[in-house]
Tab-separated table of C-alpha atoms and ligand atoms in Angstrom:
chain	number	residue	atom	x	y	z
T	248	MET	CA	80.186	97.784	108.006
T	249	ALA	CA	79.357	101.377	107.068
T	250	SER	CA	82.015	104.024	107.545
T	251	LEU	CA	82.470	107.745	106.939
T	252	THR	CA	85.446	110.047	107.528
T	253	ILE	CA	85.010	113.780	108.020
T	254	VAL	CA	87.892	116.249	108.316
T	255	CYS	CA	87.235	119.433	110.289
T	256	GLY	CA	89.644	122.321	109.810
T	257	SER	CA	88.747	124.317	112.909
T	258	PRO	CA	87.085	123.883	116.307
T	259	ALA	CA	84.036	125.660	114.853
T	260	ALA	CA	83.866	123.168	111.985
T	261	THR	CA	83.935	120.323	114.509
T	262	LEU	CA	81.125	121.947	116.491
T	263	ALA	CA	79.078	122.316	113.321
T	264	PHE	CA	79.680	118.705	112.272
T	265	GLY	CA	78.792	117.509	115.772
T	266	ALA	CA	75.595	119.533	115.642
T	267	ARG	CA	74.574	117.903	112.360
T	268	LEU	CA	75.207	114.496	113.915
T	269	GLY	CA	73.291	115.467	117.041
T	270	GLY	CA	70.341	116.385	114.877
T	271	LEU	CA	70.138	112.773	113.687
T	272	LEU	CA	70.480	111.011	117.044
T	273	ALA	CA	67.564	109.180	118.607
T	274	ARG	CA	66.606	107.767	121.982
T	275	GLY	CA	68.861	104.840	122.915
T	276	ASP	CA	71.780	105.775	120.663
T	277	VAL	CA	75.230	105.157	122.130
T	278	VAL	CA	78.281	106.919	120.693
T	279	ALA	CA	81.797	105.771	121.624
T	280	LEU	CA	84.457	108.446	121.030
T	281	HIS	CA	87.972	107.066	120.707
T	282	GLY	CA	91.153	109.115	120.392
T	283	GLU	CA	94.070	110.578	122.306
T	284	LEU	CA	93.914	113.609	124.570
T	285	GLY	CA	93.325	116.666	122.425
T	286	ALA	CA	91.851	114.698	119.529
T	287	GLY	CA	88.638	116.712	119.778
T	288	LYS	CA	86.303	114.267	121.513
T	289	THR	CA	84.887	116.809	123.960
T	290	GLN	CA	84.662	119.456	121.248
T	291	LEU	CA	82.600	117.039	119.151
T	292	VAL	CA	80.398	116.201	122.154
T	293	ALA	CA	79.758	119.936	122.586
T	294	GLY	CA	78.558	120.087	118.992
T	295	ILE	CA	76.386	116.991	119.364
T	296	ALA	CA	74.781	118.428	122.508
T	297	ALA	CA	74.116	121.715	120.705
T	298	GLY	CA	72.559	119.791	117.820
T	299	LEU	CA	70.309	118.026	120.315
T	300	GLY	CA	69.205	121.420	121.574
T	301	ALA	CA	71.008	121.420	124.920
T	302	PRO	CA	71.641	124.990	126.021
T	303	ASP	CA	74.345	124.196	128.615
T	304	ALA	CA	78.022	124.433	127.815
T	305	VAL	CA	79.735	121.064	127.621
T	306	THR	CA	82.960	120.800	129.592
T	307	SER	CA	85.538	118.143	130.339
T	308	PRO	CA	84.529	116.871	133.738
T	309	THR	CA	87.404	116.863	136.210
T	310	PHE	CA	85.822	115.084	139.147
T	311	VAL	CA	82.587	113.833	137.645
T	312	VAL	CA	82.618	110.820	135.379
T	313	ILE	CA	79.160	111.390	133.897
T	314	GLN	CA	77.499	114.713	133.159
T	315	HIS	CA	73.913	115.166	132.086
T	316	TYR	CA	72.459	117.724	129.726
T	317	GLN	CA	68.877	118.187	128.647
T	318	GLY	CA	68.073	118.740	125.002
T	319	ARG	CA	65.204	117.316	122.971
T	320	LEU	CA	66.452	114.092	124.621
T	321	PRO	CA	68.428	113.571	127.820
T	322	ILE	CA	72.151	113.516	127.036
T	323	HIS	CA	74.557	111.515	129.202
T	324	HIS	CA	78.229	112.428	128.666
T	325	ALA	CA	80.723	110.049	130.222
T	326	ASP	CA	84.494	110.493	130.306
T	327	LEU	CA	86.007	107.214	131.462
T	328	TYR	CA	89.633	108.424	131.284
T	329	ARG	CA	90.143	108.100	135.011
T	330	LEU	CA	88.767	104.591	135.262
T	331	ASP	CA	91.266	101.755	135.397
T	332	GLY	CA	88.979	99.253	133.734
T	333	PRO	CA	85.491	97.798	133.462
T	334	ALA	CA	85.342	96.869	137.167
T	335	ASP	CA	85.411	100.599	137.979
T	336	LEU	CA	82.132	100.961	136.070
T	337	ASP	CA	80.282	99.371	138.965
T	338	GLY	CA	78.624	102.092	140.922
T	339	ILE	CA	78.891	104.942	138.417
T	340	GLY	CA	75.515	104.082	136.944
T	341	LEU	CA	76.542	103.992	133.297
T	342	GLU	CA	74.924	100.682	132.492
T	343	GLU	CA	71.463	101.871	133.543
T	344	LEU	CA	71.878	104.861	131.238
T	345	LEU	CA	72.952	102.769	128.264
T	346	ASP	CA	69.514	101.382	127.576
T	347	GLY	CA	67.716	104.320	129.043
T	348	ASP	CA	65.785	107.355	127.962
T	349	GLY	CA	68.392	109.347	126.133
T	350	VAL	CA	71.649	109.277	124.215
T	351	CYS	CA	75.015	108.295	125.699
T	352	LEU	CA	78.243	109.915	124.509
T	353	ILE	CA	81.275	108.113	125.905
T	354	GLU	CA	84.892	109.290	125.846
T	355	TRP	CA	87.605	106.657	126.472
T	356	PRO	CA	85.108	103.814	125.845
T	357	GLU	CA	87.936	101.252	125.829
T	358	ARG	CA	87.927	101.571	129.623
T	359	ALA	CA	84.468	99.983	129.599
T	360	GLY	CA	85.756	96.781	128.012
T	361	ASP	CA	82.870	94.919	126.421
T	362	ARG	CA	80.189	96.511	128.562
T	363	LEU	CA	78.817	98.812	125.892
T	364	PRO	CA	75.821	97.548	123.915
T	365	ALA	CA	76.824	95.531	120.855
T	366	GLU	CA	75.262	98.121	118.568
T	367	HIS	CA	76.829	101.530	118.964
T	368	LEU	CA	78.343	104.233	116.796
T	369	VAL	CA	82.138	104.283	116.961
T	370	ILE	CA	83.889	107.571	116.226
T	371	ALA	CA	87.677	107.479	115.939
T	372	CYS	CA	88.933	111.020	116.534
T	373	ALA	CA	92.449	111.926	115.395
T	374	TRP	CA	94.794	114.912	115.469
T	375	LEU	CA	95.885	115.857	111.949
T	376	GLY	CA	97.440	119.266	112.623
T	377	PRO	CA	97.141	122.215	115.031
T	378	THR	CA	93.627	123.069	113.884
T	379	GLU	CA	92.683	119.946	111.958
T	380	ARG	CA	91.003	116.823	113.262
T	381	SER	CA	89.495	113.800	111.528
T	382	PHE	CA	86.474	111.843	112.656
T	383	THR	CA	85.878	108.351	111.293
T	384	LEU	CA	82.463	106.899	111.998
T	385	ARG	CA	81.886	103.162	111.934
T	386	GLY	CA	79.454	100.678	113.243
T	387	ALA	CA	77.640	97.488	112.553
T	388	GLY	CA	73.927	96.982	112.920
T	389	GLN	CA	70.878	98.406	111.215
T	390	ARG	CA	70.429	101.544	113.319
T	391	VAL	CA	74.069	102.645	113.168
T	392	GLU	CA	74.422	101.935	109.454
T	393	ARG	CA	71.277	103.956	108.787
T	394	LEU	CA	72.686	106.812	110.861
T	395	ILE	CA	75.949	106.821	108.918
T	396	THR	CA	74.077	106.712	105.615
T	397	ALA	CA	71.898	109.653	106.660
T	398	LEU	CA	74.933	111.620	107.776
T	399	ARG	CA	76.804	110.871	104.556
T	400	ALA	CA	73.916	112.394	102.610
T	401	VAL	CA	74.067	115.555	104.757
T	402	GLU	CA	77.877	115.873	104.609
T	403	ARG	CA	78.162	115.442	100.878
O	131	ADP	N1	89.396	121.074	114.183
O	131	ADP	C1	89.354	120.985	115.523
O	131	ADP	N2	88.400	120.236	116.100
O	131	ADP	C2	88.340	120.101	117.449
O	131	ADP	N3	89.216	120.669	118.304
O	131	ADP	C3	90.189	121.428	117.785
O	131	ADP	C4	90.298	121.610	116.383
O	131	ADP	N4	91.369	122.422	116.154
O	131	ADP	C5	91.876	122.716	117.340
O	131	ADP	N5	91.188	122.134	118.342
O	131	ADP	C6	91.508	122.240	119.761
O	131	ADP	O1	91.894	120.968	120.215
O	131	ADP	C7	91.432	120.777	121.546
O	131	ADP	C8	90.549	119.548	121.603
O	131	ADP	O2	90.263	119.311	122.944
O	131	ADP	P1	89.151	118.318	123.417
O	131	ADP	O3	87.955	118.407	122.543
O	131	ADP	O4	88.978	118.551	124.881
O	131	ADP	O5	89.889	116.916	123.150
O	131	ADP	P2	89.675	115.514	123.867
O	131	ADP	O6	88.326	115.514	124.530
O	131	ADP	O7	89.777	114.536	122.727
O	131	ADP	O8	90.818	115.354	124.830
O	131	ADP	C9	90.663	122.022	121.954
O	131	ADP	O9	91.541	122.892	122.644
O	131	ADP	C10	90.298	122.631	120.606
O	131	ADP	O10	90.165	124.035	120.641
O	132	MG	MG1	87.683	115.064	126.438
């Protein structure tokens, strides 16, 4: 399994890293963002959306579980924090989006149980210090491993 850890020393660095990742994403990619509150998941999503060319500001949805942005691809941003478990996924329309026309960026993916596609990019986000966060990318499968390899070349 390919893996890559990036440390970002400021919110701006996280945005920039996210943008580089966003530049590499393709139709059908699913990104699962793990990590505690404040770990930088939404900040990274904002960077990814910017890298995909979406002009809208990314926010943490309070009442909406899925937000949509339009970049060079449609971007579906789900925050499953308020779901109790996979059964709550019924009716929010996530599964149709997962093999749809764009990219899916999912915070609190553990709430979805095993209902994400087998092949997806996992990003473990972690708090290292007041302005420092780490992002560890992992994933099995040809597409995800290729993505991590491409990103490693850019981050070096
Ligand atoms: N290096 C960094 N990367 C990302 N966020 C950072 C960083 N340093 C400080 N922060 C702050 O941490 C918070 C992260 O919040 P957010 O991205 O909403 O986290 P989450 O979605 O994981 O709950 C923001 O207030 C952001 O400004
Ligand atoms: Mg968030």
